[in-house]
Structure formats: structure tokens, C-alpha cells
PDB file of C-alpha atoms and ligand atoms in Angstrom:
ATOM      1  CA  UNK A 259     104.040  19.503 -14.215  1.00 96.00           C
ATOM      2  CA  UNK A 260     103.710  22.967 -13.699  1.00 98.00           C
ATOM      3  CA  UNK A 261     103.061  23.128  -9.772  1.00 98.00           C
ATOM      4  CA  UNK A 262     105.249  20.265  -8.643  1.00 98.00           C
ATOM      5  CA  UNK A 263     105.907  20.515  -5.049  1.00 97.00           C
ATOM      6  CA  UNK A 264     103.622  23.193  -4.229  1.00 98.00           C
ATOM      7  CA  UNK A 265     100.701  23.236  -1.640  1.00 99.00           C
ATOM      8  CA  UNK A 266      97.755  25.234  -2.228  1.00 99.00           C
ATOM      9  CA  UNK A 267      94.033  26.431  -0.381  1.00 99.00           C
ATOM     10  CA  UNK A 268      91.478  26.721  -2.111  1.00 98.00           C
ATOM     11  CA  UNK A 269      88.098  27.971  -0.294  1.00 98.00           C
ATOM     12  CA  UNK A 270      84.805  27.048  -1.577  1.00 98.00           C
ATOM     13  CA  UNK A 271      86.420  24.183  -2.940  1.00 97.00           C
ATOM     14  CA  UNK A 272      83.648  21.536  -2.311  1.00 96.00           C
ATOM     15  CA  UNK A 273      81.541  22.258  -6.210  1.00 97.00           C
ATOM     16  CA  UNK A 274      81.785  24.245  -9.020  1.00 98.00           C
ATOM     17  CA  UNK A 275      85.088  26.219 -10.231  1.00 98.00           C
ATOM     18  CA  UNK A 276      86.432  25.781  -6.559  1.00 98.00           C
ATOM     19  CA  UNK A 277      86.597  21.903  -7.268  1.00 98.00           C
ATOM     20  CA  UNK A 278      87.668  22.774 -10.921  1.00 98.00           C
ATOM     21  CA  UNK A 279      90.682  24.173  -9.030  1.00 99.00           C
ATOM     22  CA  UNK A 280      91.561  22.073  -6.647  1.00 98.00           C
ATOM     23  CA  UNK A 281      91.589  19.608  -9.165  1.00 98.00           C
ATOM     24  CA  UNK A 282      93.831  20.885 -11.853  1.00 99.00           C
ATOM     25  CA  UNK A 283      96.213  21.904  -9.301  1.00 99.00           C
ATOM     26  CA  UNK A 284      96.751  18.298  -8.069  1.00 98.00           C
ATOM     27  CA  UNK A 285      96.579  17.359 -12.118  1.00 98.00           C
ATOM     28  CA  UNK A 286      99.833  19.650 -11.976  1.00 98.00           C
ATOM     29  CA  UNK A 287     101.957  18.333  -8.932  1.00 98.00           C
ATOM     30  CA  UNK A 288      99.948  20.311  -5.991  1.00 99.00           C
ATOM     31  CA  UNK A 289      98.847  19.104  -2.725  1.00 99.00           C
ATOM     32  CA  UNK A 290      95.517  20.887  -1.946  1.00 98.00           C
ATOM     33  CA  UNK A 291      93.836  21.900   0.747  1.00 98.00           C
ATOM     34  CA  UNK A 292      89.795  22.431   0.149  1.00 98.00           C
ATOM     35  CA  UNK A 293      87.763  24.351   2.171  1.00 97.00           C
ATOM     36  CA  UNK A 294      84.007  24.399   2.167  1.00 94.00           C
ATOM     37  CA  UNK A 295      80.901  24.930   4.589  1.00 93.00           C
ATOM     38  CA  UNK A 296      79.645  21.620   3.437  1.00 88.00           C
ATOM     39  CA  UNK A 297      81.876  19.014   4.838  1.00 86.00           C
ATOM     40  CA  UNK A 298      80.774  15.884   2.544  1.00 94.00           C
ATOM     41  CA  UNK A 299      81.399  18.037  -0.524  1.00 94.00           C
ATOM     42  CA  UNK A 300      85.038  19.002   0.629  1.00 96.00           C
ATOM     43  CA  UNK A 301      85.484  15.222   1.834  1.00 97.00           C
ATOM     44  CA  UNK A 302      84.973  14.160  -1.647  1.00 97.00           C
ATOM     45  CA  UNK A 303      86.679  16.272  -3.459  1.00 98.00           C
ATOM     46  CA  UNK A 304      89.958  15.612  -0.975  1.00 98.00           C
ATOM     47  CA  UNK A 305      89.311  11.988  -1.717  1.00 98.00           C
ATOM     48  CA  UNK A 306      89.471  12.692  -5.765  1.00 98.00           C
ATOM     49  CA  UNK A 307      92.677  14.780  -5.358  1.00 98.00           C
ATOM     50  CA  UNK A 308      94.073  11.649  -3.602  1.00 98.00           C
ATOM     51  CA  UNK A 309      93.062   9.782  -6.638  1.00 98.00           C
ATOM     52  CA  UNK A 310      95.682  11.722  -8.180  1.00 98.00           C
ATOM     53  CA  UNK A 311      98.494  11.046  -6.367  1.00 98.00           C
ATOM     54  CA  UNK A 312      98.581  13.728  -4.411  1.00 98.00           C
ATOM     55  CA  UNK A 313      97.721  14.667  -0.645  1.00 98.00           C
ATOM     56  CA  UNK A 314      94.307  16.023   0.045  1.00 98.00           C
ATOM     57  CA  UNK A 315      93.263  17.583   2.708  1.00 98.00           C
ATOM     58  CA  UNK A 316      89.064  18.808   3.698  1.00 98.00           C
ATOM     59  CA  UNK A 317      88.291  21.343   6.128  1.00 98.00           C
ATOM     60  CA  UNK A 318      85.158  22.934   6.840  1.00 96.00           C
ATOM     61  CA  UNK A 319      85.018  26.317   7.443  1.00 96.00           C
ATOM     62  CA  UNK A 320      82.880  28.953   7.075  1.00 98.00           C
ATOM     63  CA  UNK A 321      84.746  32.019   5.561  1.00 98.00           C
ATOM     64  CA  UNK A 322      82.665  34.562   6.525  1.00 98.00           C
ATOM     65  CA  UNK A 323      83.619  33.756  10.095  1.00 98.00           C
ATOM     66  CA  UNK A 324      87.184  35.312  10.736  1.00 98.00           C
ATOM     67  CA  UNK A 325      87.732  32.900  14.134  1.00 98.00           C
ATOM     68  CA  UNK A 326      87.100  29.938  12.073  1.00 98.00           C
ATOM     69  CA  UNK A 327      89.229  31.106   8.725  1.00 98.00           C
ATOM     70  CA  UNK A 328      92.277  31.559  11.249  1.00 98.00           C
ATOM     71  CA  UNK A 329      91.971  28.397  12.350  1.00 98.00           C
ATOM     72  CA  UNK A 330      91.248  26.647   8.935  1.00 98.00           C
ATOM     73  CA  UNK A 331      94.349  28.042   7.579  1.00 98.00           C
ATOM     74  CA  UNK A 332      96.494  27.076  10.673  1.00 98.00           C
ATOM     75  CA  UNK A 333      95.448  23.362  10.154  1.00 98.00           C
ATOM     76  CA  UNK A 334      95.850  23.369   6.660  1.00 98.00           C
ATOM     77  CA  UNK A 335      99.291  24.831   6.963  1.00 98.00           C
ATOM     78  CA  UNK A 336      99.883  22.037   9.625  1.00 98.00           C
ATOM     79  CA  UNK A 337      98.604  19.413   7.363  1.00 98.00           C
ATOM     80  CA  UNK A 338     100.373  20.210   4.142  1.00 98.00           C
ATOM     81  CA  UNK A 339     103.358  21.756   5.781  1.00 98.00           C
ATOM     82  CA  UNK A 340     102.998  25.269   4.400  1.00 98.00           C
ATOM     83  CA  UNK A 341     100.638  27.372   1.958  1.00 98.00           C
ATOM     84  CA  UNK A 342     102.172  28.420  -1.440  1.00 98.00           C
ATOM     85  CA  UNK A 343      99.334  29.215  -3.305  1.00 99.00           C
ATOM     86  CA  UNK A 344      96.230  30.098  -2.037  1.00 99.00           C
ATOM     87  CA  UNK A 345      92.601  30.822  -3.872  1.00 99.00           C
ATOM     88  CA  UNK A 346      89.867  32.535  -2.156  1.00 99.00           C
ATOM     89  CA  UNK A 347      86.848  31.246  -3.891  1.00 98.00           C
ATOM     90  CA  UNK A 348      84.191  31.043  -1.623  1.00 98.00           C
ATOM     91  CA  UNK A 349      81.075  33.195  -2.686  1.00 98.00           C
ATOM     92  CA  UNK A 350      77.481  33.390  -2.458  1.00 98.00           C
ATOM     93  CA  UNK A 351      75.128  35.919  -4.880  1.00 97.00           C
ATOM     94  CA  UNK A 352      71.765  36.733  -3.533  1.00 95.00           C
ATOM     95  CA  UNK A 353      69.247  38.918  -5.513  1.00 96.00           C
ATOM     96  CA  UNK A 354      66.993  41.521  -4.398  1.00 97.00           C
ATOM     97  CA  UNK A 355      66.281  45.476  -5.380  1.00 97.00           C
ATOM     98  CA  UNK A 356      68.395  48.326  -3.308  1.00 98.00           C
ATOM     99  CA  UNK A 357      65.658  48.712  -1.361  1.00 98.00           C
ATOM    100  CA  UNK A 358      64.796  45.407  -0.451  1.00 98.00           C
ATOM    101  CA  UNK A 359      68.283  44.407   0.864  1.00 98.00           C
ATOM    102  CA  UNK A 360      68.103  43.800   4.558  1.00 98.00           C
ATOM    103  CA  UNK A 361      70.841  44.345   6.721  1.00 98.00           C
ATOM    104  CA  UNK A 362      71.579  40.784   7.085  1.00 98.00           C
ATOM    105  CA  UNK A 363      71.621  39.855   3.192  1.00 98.00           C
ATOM    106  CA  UNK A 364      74.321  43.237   2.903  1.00 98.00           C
ATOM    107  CA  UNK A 365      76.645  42.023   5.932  1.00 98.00           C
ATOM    108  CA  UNK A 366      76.370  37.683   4.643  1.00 98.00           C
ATOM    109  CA  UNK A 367      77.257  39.164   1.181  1.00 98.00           C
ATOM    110  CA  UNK A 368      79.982  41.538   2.128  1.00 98.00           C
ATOM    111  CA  UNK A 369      81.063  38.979   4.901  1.00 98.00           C
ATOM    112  CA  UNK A 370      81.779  36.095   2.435  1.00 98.00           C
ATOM    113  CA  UNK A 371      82.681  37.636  -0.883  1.00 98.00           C
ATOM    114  CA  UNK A 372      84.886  40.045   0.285  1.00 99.00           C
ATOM    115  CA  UNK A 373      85.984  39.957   3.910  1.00 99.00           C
ATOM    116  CA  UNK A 374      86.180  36.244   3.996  1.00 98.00           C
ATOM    117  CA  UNK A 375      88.696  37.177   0.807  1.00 99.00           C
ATOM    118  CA  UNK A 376      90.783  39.447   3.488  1.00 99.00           C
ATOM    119  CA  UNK A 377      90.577  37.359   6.354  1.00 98.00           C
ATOM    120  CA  UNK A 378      91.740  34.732   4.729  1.00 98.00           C
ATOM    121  CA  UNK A 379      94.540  36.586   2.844  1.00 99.00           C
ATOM    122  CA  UNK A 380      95.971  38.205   6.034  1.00 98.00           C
ATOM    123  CA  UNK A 381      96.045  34.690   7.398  1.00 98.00           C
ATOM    124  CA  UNK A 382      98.221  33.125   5.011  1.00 98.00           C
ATOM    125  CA  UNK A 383     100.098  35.567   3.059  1.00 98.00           C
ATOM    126  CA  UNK A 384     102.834  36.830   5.945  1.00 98.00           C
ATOM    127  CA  UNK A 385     104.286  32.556   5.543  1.00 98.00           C
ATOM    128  CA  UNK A 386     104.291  33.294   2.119  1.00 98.00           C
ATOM    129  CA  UNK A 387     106.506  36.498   1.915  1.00 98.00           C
ATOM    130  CA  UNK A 388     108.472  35.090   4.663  1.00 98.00           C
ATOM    131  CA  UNK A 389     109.505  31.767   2.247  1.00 98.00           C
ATOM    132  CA  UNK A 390     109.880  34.422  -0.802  1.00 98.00           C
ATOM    133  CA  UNK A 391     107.701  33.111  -2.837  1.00 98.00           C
ATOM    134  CA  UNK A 392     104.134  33.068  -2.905  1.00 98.00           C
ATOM    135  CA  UNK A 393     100.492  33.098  -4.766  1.00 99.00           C
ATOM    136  CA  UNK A 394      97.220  34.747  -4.127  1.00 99.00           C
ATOM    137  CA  UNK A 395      94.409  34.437  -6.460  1.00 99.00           C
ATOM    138  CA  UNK A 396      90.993  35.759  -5.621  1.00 99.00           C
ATOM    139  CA  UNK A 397      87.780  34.890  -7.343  1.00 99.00           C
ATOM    140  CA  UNK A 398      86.033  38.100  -8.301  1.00 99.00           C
ATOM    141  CA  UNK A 399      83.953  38.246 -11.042  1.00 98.00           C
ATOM    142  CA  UNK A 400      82.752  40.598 -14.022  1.00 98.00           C
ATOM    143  CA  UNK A 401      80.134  41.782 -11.625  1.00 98.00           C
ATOM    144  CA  UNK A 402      83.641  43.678  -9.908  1.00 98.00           C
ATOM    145  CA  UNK A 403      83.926  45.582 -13.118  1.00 98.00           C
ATOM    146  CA  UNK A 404      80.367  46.548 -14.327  1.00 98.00           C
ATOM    147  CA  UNK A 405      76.904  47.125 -12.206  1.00 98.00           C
ATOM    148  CA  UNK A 406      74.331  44.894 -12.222  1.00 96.00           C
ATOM    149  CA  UNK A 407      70.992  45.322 -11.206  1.00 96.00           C
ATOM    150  CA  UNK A 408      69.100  43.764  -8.472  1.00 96.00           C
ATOM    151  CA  UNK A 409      72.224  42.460  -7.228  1.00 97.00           C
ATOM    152  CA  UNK A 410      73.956  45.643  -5.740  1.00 98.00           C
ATOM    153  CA  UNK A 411      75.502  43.788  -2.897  1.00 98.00           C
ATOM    154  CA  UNK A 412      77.159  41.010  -4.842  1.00 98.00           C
ATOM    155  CA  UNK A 413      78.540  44.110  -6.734  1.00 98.00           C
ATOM    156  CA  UNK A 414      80.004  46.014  -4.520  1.00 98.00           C
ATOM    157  CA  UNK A 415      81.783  42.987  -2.765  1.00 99.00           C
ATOM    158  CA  UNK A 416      82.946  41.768  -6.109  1.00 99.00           C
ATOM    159  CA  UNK A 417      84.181  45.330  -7.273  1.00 99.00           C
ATOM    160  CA  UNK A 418      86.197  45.521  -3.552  1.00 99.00           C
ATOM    161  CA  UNK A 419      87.659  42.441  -4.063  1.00 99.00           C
ATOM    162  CA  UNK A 420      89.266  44.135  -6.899  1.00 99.00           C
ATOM    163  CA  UNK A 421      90.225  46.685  -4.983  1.00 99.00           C
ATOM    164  CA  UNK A 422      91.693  44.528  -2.265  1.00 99.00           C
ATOM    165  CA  UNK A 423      93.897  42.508  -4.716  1.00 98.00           C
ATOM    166  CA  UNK A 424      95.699  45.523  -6.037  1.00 99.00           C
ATOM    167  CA  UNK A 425      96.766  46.859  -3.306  1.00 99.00           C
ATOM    168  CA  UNK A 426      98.233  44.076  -1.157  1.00 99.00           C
ATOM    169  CA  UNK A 427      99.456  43.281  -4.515  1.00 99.00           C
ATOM    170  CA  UNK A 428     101.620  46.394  -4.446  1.00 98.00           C
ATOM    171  CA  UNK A 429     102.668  45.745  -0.170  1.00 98.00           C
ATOM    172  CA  UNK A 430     104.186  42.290  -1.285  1.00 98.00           C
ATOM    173  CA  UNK A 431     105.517  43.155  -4.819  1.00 98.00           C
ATOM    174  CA  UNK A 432     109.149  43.008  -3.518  1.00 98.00           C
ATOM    175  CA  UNK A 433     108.202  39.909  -1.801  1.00 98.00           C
ATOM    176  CA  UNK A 434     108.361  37.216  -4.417  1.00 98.00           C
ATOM    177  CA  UNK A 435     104.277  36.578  -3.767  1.00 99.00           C
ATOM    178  CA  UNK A 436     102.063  38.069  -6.528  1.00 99.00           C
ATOM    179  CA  UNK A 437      98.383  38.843  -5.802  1.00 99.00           C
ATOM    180  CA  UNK A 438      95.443  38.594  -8.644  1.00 99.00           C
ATOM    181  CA  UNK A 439      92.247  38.435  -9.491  1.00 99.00           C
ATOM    182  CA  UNK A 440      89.787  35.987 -11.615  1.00 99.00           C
ATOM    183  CA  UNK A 441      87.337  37.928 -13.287  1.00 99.00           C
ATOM    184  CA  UNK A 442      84.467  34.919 -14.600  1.00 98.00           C
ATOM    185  CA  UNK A 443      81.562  35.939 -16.355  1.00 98.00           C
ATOM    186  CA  UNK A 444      78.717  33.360 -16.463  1.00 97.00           C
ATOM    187  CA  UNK A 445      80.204  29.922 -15.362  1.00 98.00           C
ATOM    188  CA  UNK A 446      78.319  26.603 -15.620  1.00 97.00           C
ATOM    189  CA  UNK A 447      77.760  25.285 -11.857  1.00 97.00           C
ATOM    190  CA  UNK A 448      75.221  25.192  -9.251  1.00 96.00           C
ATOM    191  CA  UNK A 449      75.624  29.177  -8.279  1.00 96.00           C
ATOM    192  CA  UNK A 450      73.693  29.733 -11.676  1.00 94.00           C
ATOM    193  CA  UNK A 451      71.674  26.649 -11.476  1.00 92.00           C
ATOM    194  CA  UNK A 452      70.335  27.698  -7.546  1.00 92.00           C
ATOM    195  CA  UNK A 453      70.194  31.535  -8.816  1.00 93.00           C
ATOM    196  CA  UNK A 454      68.177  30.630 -11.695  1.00 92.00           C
ATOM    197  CA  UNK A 455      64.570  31.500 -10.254  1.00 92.00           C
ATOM    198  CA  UNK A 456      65.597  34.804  -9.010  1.00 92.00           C
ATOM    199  CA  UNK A 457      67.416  35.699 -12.096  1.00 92.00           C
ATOM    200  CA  UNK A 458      63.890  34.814 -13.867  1.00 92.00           C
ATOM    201  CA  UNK A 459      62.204  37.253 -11.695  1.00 91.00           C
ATOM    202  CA  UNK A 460      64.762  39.872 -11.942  1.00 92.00           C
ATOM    203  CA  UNK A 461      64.794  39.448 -16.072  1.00 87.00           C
ATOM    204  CA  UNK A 462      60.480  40.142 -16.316  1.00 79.00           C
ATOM    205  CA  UNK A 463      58.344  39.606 -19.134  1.00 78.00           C
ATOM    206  CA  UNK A 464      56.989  36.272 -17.439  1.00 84.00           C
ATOM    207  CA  UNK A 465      60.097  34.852 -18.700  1.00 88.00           C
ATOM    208  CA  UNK A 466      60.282  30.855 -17.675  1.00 92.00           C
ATOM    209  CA  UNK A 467      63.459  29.974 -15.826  1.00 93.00           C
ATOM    210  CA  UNK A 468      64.843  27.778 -18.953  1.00 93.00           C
ATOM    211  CA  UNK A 469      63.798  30.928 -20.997  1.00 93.00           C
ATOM    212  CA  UNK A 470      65.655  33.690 -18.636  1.00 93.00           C
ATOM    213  CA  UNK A 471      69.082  31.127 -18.655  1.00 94.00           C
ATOM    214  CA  UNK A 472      68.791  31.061 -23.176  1.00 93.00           C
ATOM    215  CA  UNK A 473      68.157  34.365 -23.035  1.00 93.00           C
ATOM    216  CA  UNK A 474      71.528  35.027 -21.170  1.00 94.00           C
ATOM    217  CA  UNK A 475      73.220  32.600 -23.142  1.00 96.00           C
ATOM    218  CA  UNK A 476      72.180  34.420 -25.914  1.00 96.00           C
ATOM    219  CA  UNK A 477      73.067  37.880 -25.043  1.00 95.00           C
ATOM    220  CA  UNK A 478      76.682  36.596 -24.628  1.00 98.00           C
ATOM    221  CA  UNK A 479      78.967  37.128 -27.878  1.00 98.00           C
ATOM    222  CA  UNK A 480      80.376  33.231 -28.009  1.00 98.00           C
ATOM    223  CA  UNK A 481      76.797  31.995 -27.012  1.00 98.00           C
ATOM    224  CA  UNK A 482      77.566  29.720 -24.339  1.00 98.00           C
ATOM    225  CA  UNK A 483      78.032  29.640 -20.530  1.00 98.00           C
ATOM    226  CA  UNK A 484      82.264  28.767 -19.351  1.00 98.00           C
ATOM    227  CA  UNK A 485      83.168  25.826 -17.924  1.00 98.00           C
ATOM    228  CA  UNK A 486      84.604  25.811 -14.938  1.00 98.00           C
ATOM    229  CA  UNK A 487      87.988  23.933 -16.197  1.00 98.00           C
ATOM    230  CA  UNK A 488      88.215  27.208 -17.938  1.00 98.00           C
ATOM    231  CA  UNK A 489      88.502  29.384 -14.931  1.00 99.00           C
ATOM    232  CA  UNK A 490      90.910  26.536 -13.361  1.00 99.00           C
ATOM    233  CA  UNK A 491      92.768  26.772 -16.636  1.00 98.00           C
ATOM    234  CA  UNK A 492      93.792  30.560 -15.739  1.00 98.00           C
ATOM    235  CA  UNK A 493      94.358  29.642 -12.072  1.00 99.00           C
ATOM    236  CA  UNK A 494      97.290  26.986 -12.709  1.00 99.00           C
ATOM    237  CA  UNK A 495      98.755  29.942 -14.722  1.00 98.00           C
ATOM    238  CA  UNK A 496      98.919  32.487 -11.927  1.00 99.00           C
ATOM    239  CA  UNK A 497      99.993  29.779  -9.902  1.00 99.00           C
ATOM    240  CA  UNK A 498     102.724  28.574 -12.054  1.00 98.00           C
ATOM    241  CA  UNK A 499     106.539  30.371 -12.182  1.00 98.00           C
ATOM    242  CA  UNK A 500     105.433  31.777 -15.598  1.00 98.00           C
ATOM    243  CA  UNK A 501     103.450  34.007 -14.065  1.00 98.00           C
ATOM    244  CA  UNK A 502     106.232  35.739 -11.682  1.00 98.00           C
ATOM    245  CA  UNK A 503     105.567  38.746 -13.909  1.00 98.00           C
ATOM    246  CA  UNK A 504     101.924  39.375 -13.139  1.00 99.00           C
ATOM    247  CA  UNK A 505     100.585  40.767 -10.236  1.00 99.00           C
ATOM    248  CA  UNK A 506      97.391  43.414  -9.537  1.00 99.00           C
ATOM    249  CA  UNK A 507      95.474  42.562 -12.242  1.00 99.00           C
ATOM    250  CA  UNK A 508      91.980  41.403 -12.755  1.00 99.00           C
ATOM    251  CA  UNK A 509      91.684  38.707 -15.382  1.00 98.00           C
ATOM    252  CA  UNK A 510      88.358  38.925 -17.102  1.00 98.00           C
ATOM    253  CA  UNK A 511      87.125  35.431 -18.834  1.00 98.00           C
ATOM    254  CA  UNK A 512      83.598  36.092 -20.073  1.00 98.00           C
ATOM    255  CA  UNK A 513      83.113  34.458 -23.472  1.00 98.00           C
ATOM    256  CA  UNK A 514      83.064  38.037 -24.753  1.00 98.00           C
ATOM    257  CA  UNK A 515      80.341  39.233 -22.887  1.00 97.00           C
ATOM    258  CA  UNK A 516      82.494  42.304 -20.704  1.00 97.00           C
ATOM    259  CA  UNK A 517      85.445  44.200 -22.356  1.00 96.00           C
ATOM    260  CA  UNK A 518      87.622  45.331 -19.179  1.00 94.00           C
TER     261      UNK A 518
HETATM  262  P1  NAD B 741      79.104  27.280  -6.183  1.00 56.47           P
HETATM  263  O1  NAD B 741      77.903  27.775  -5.444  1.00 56.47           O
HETATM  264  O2  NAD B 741      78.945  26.185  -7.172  1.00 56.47           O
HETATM  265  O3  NAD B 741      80.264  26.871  -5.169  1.00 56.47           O
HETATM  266  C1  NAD B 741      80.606  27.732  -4.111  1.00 56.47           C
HETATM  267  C2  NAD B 741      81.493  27.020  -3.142  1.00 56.47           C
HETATM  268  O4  NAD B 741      81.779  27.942  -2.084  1.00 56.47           O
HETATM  269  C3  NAD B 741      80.850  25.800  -2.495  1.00 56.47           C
HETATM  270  O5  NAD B 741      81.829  24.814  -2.263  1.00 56.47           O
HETATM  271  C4  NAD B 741      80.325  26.352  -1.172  1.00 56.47           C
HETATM  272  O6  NAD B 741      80.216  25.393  -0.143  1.00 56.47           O
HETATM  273  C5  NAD B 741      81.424  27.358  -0.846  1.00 56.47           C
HETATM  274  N1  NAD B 741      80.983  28.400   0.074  1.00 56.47           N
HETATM  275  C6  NAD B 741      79.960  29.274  -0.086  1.00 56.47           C
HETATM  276  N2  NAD B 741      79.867  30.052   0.997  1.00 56.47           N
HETATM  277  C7  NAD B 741      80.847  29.657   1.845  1.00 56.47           C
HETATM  278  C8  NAD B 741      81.251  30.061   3.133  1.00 56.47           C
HETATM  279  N3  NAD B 741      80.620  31.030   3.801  1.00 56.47           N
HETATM  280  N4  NAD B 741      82.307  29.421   3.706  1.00 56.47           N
HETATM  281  C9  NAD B 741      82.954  28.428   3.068  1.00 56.47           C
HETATM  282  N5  NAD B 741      82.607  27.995   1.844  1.00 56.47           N
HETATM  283  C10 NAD B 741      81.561  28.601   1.252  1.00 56.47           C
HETATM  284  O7  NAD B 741      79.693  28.597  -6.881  1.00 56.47           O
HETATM  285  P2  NAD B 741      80.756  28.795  -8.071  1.00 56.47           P
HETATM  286  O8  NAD B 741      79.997  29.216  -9.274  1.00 56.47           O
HETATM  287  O9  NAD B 741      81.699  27.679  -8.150  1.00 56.47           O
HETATM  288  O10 NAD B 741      81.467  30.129  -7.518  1.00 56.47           O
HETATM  289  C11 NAD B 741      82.791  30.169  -7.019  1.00 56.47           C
HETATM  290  C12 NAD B 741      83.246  31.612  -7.007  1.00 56.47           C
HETATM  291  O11 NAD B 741      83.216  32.133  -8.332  1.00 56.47           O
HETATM  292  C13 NAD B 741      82.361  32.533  -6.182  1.00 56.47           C
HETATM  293  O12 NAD B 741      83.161  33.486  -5.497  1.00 56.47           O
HETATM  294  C14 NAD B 741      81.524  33.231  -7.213  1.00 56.47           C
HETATM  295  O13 NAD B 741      81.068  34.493  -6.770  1.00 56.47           O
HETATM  296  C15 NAD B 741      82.497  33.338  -8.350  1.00 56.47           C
HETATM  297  N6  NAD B 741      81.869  33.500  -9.655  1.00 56.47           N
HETATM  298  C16 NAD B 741      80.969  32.590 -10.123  1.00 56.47           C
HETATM  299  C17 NAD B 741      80.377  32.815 -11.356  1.00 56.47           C
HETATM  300  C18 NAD B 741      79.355  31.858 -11.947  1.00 56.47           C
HETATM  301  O14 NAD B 741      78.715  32.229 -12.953  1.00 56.47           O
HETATM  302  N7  NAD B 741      79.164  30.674 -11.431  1.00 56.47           N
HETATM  303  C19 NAD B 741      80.721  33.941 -12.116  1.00 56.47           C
HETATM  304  C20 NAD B 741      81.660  34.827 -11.599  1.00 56.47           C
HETATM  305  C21 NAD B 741      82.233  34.604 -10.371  1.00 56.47           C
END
């Protein structure tokens, strides 16, 4: 087992690739932490990771809420007895034209995607390079590496993530913890499924909703959507020793659909 012994975080761990995550990791040895807003989500997926063998722990937290990430990572470092590796997952993607962003759908984007990456970083990475050995693996997205329209906020929190991962990745290099990025394209889970009426609207032509998701599909080289065992796939691999190489870098896994 490839993470035997560690103890991980993942935020946003209560659906979707979060859960993916949490899972695998306790598939390879890990006990996990989960953090989500929605406590019966989190609850359940603790209770599968004990299913595993391995100790599970729920917290809800809302990430965007630097008091509250503080003290989520406190407990969870109390509970497991240290962080190792942690994954900043959490995200929300909301839709609208430049000009019809308010100033509260800018600050909840930026808030969550990107400072609740940083807050959450800064609270656990100092254990980390003070053990000599640590992981940070932040859930960007191929919207950090290419515009998108109608979604200029999710963009620019995305592309900072980025930005944010390279260069605390460069402040601990000496430190045995290595800092990275996830790069998904299009990934099966209820972010897509709740986005699908404003992607519809966004995409025109009186497209249906079922219409607007095939027609993404379709525009995607492999044809399909990814999985989010996929994205969890890459995660145990950053985690894992084999990846004591690999640090600042943005992973892209997009069926084929972006090139960088
Ligand atoms: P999801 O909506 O299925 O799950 C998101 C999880 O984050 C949930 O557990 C939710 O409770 C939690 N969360 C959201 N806001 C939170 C907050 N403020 N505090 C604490 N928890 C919060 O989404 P997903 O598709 O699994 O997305 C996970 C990450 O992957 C996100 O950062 C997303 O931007 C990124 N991503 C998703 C896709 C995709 O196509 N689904 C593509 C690229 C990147």
C-alpha cells in the first residue's frame, strides 16, 4: 500500500472527486480527514473510510471562512495525530457574463476556490516542513490554464491557484514537502450535474440541457466526461514517496480536451 501510515485532509470531501480521494487514500493505508459544508455528506463518507479499515474522521467547515479552516485543521490534526498530506478540494463554479458578476458572486468565488486553498495551506503546511516530509495537492482545474467565458471568476481563482502552488512550492522545496496542482477537465459529479442549466444558457442556440452536456462531450477528443477515480488516481501518486521528485507543477487530466 502506497500511503501506509499516512494521515491526510481532504476539503470538499463530502461528493464528487473529493470523496474519490478520500477514498483511495484509505484504499492505500491513509487515515483521512474529510471536510465539507454539508455535515451528513462528510459523516458518510468518514463512515465508508472506516469500512476500510482505516480511521475516519468528518468535520464541517466552511473553507471560505479563514476562522473556521484554522480550527478545522487544528481538530483534524488532533484527531489523526498529524497532517501528512493534505488536498484542498473544495470549490464552487458559478456562471454569469463580466458584467453581471456582483460583488458577492466575485468575493464567494475567490473566497472558496482560491483563498480557502491558502488559508488552508498556511494552516497545515508549517507541521509538515517541521516533520520533513510533507504533501500538498490543490484542485485547480483546466479553467487555471485557458479562459472561459461567462465564467471569469471561476477563472481567475482557478488560474491563481496555479499561481499559489508554485510558489510555496519553491519556499518548502528544501523541506521534504512538495506542493502541486490537479488540473481536471470535465469530471462526472454533481458540480456539472447542478451547473448544467447555466452551462445551457451560456452555450445558446436553444440548446436543451441534455443537448448542451453531448455537445461538450462531444467537443472533447476521447468523447467522454472523467471519472472522478481518475483524478483520485493522480492524487495517491503525488501523495505517494514516488513522487518526492515532483513539485510546482500543474497536472492537466482532460481526456484530451486542453494541451498545457
Ligand atoms: P462537487 O460540487 O461534486 O463537490 C464539491 C465538494 O466541496 C462538496 O463536498 C462540497 O460540500 C464542498 N464544498 C463546496 N464549497 C465548500 C466550502 N465553502 N467549504 C467546504 N466545503 C465546500 O464538485 P467536484 O466536481 O467534486 O469538484 C471538486 C473540485 O474539483 C473543485 O475545486 C472543482 O472546482 C474542481 N474541478 C471540478 C471539475 C468538474 O468538472 N467536476 C473540473 C475541474 C476542477
Amino acid at each position: 500500500m502506497r500511503l501506509e501510515g499516512r494521515r491526510a485532509l481532504v476539503t470538499g470531501g463530502g461528493r464528487g472527486i473529493g470523496r474519490a480521494v478520500a477514498l483511495a487514500f484509505a484504499g492505500e493505508g491513509a487515515d483521512v480527514a474529510v471536510i465539507a459544508r454539508t455535515g451528513p455528506e462528510v459523516d458518510s463518507v468518514a463512515a465508508e473510510i472506516e469500512g476500510l479499515g482505516r480511521k475516519g474522521v468528518s468535520l464541517k467547515c466552511d473553507v471560505g471562512a479563514a476562522g473556521e479552516v484554522a480550527d478545522a485543521v487544528r481538530e483534524a490534526e488532533s484527531r489523526l495525530g498529524g497532517i501528512d498530506v493534505l488536498v484542498a478540494n473544495a470549490g464552487i463554479m458559478k456562471h454569469a457574463s463580466v458584467g453581471d458578476i456582483s460583488d458577492e458572486m466575485w468575493d464567494e468565488t475567490i473566497r472558496v476556490n482560491l483563498s480557502g486553498v491558502f488559508w488552508v495551506t498556511r494552516a497545515a503546511i508549517g507541521a509538515m516542513a517541521g516533520r520533513g516530509w510533507g504533501r500538498v495537492i490543490a484542485m485547480s482545474s483546466v479553467s487555471g490554464k485557458v479562459g472561459g467565458a461567462h465564467r471569469s471568476a471561476y477563472h481567475a481563482a482557478k488560474h491563481g491557484v496555479i499561481g499559489f502552488v508554485r510558489s510555496v512550492a519553491l519556499e518548502v522545496a528544501a523541506s521534504g514537502v512538495t506542493v502541486n496542482a490537479i488540473c481536471p477537465g470535465f469530471v462526472d459529479t454533481r458540480m456539472i450535474e447542478d451547473g448544467r442549466s447555466e452551462l445551457a444558457r451560456f452555450a445558446g442556440e436553444g440548446r436543451s440541457e441534455e443537448e448542451t452536456l453531448d455537445m461538450l462531450r462531444e467537443s472533447i477528443p476521447m468523447g467522454r466526461f472523467l471519472d472522478p477515480a481518475e483524478i483520485a488516481a493522480m492524487s495517491v501518486y503525488l501523495a505517494s514517496d514516488d513522487a518526492r521528485g515532483v513539485t510546482g507543477q500543474a497536472f492537466t487530466i482532460s481526456c484530451g480536451s486542453v494541451q498545457a
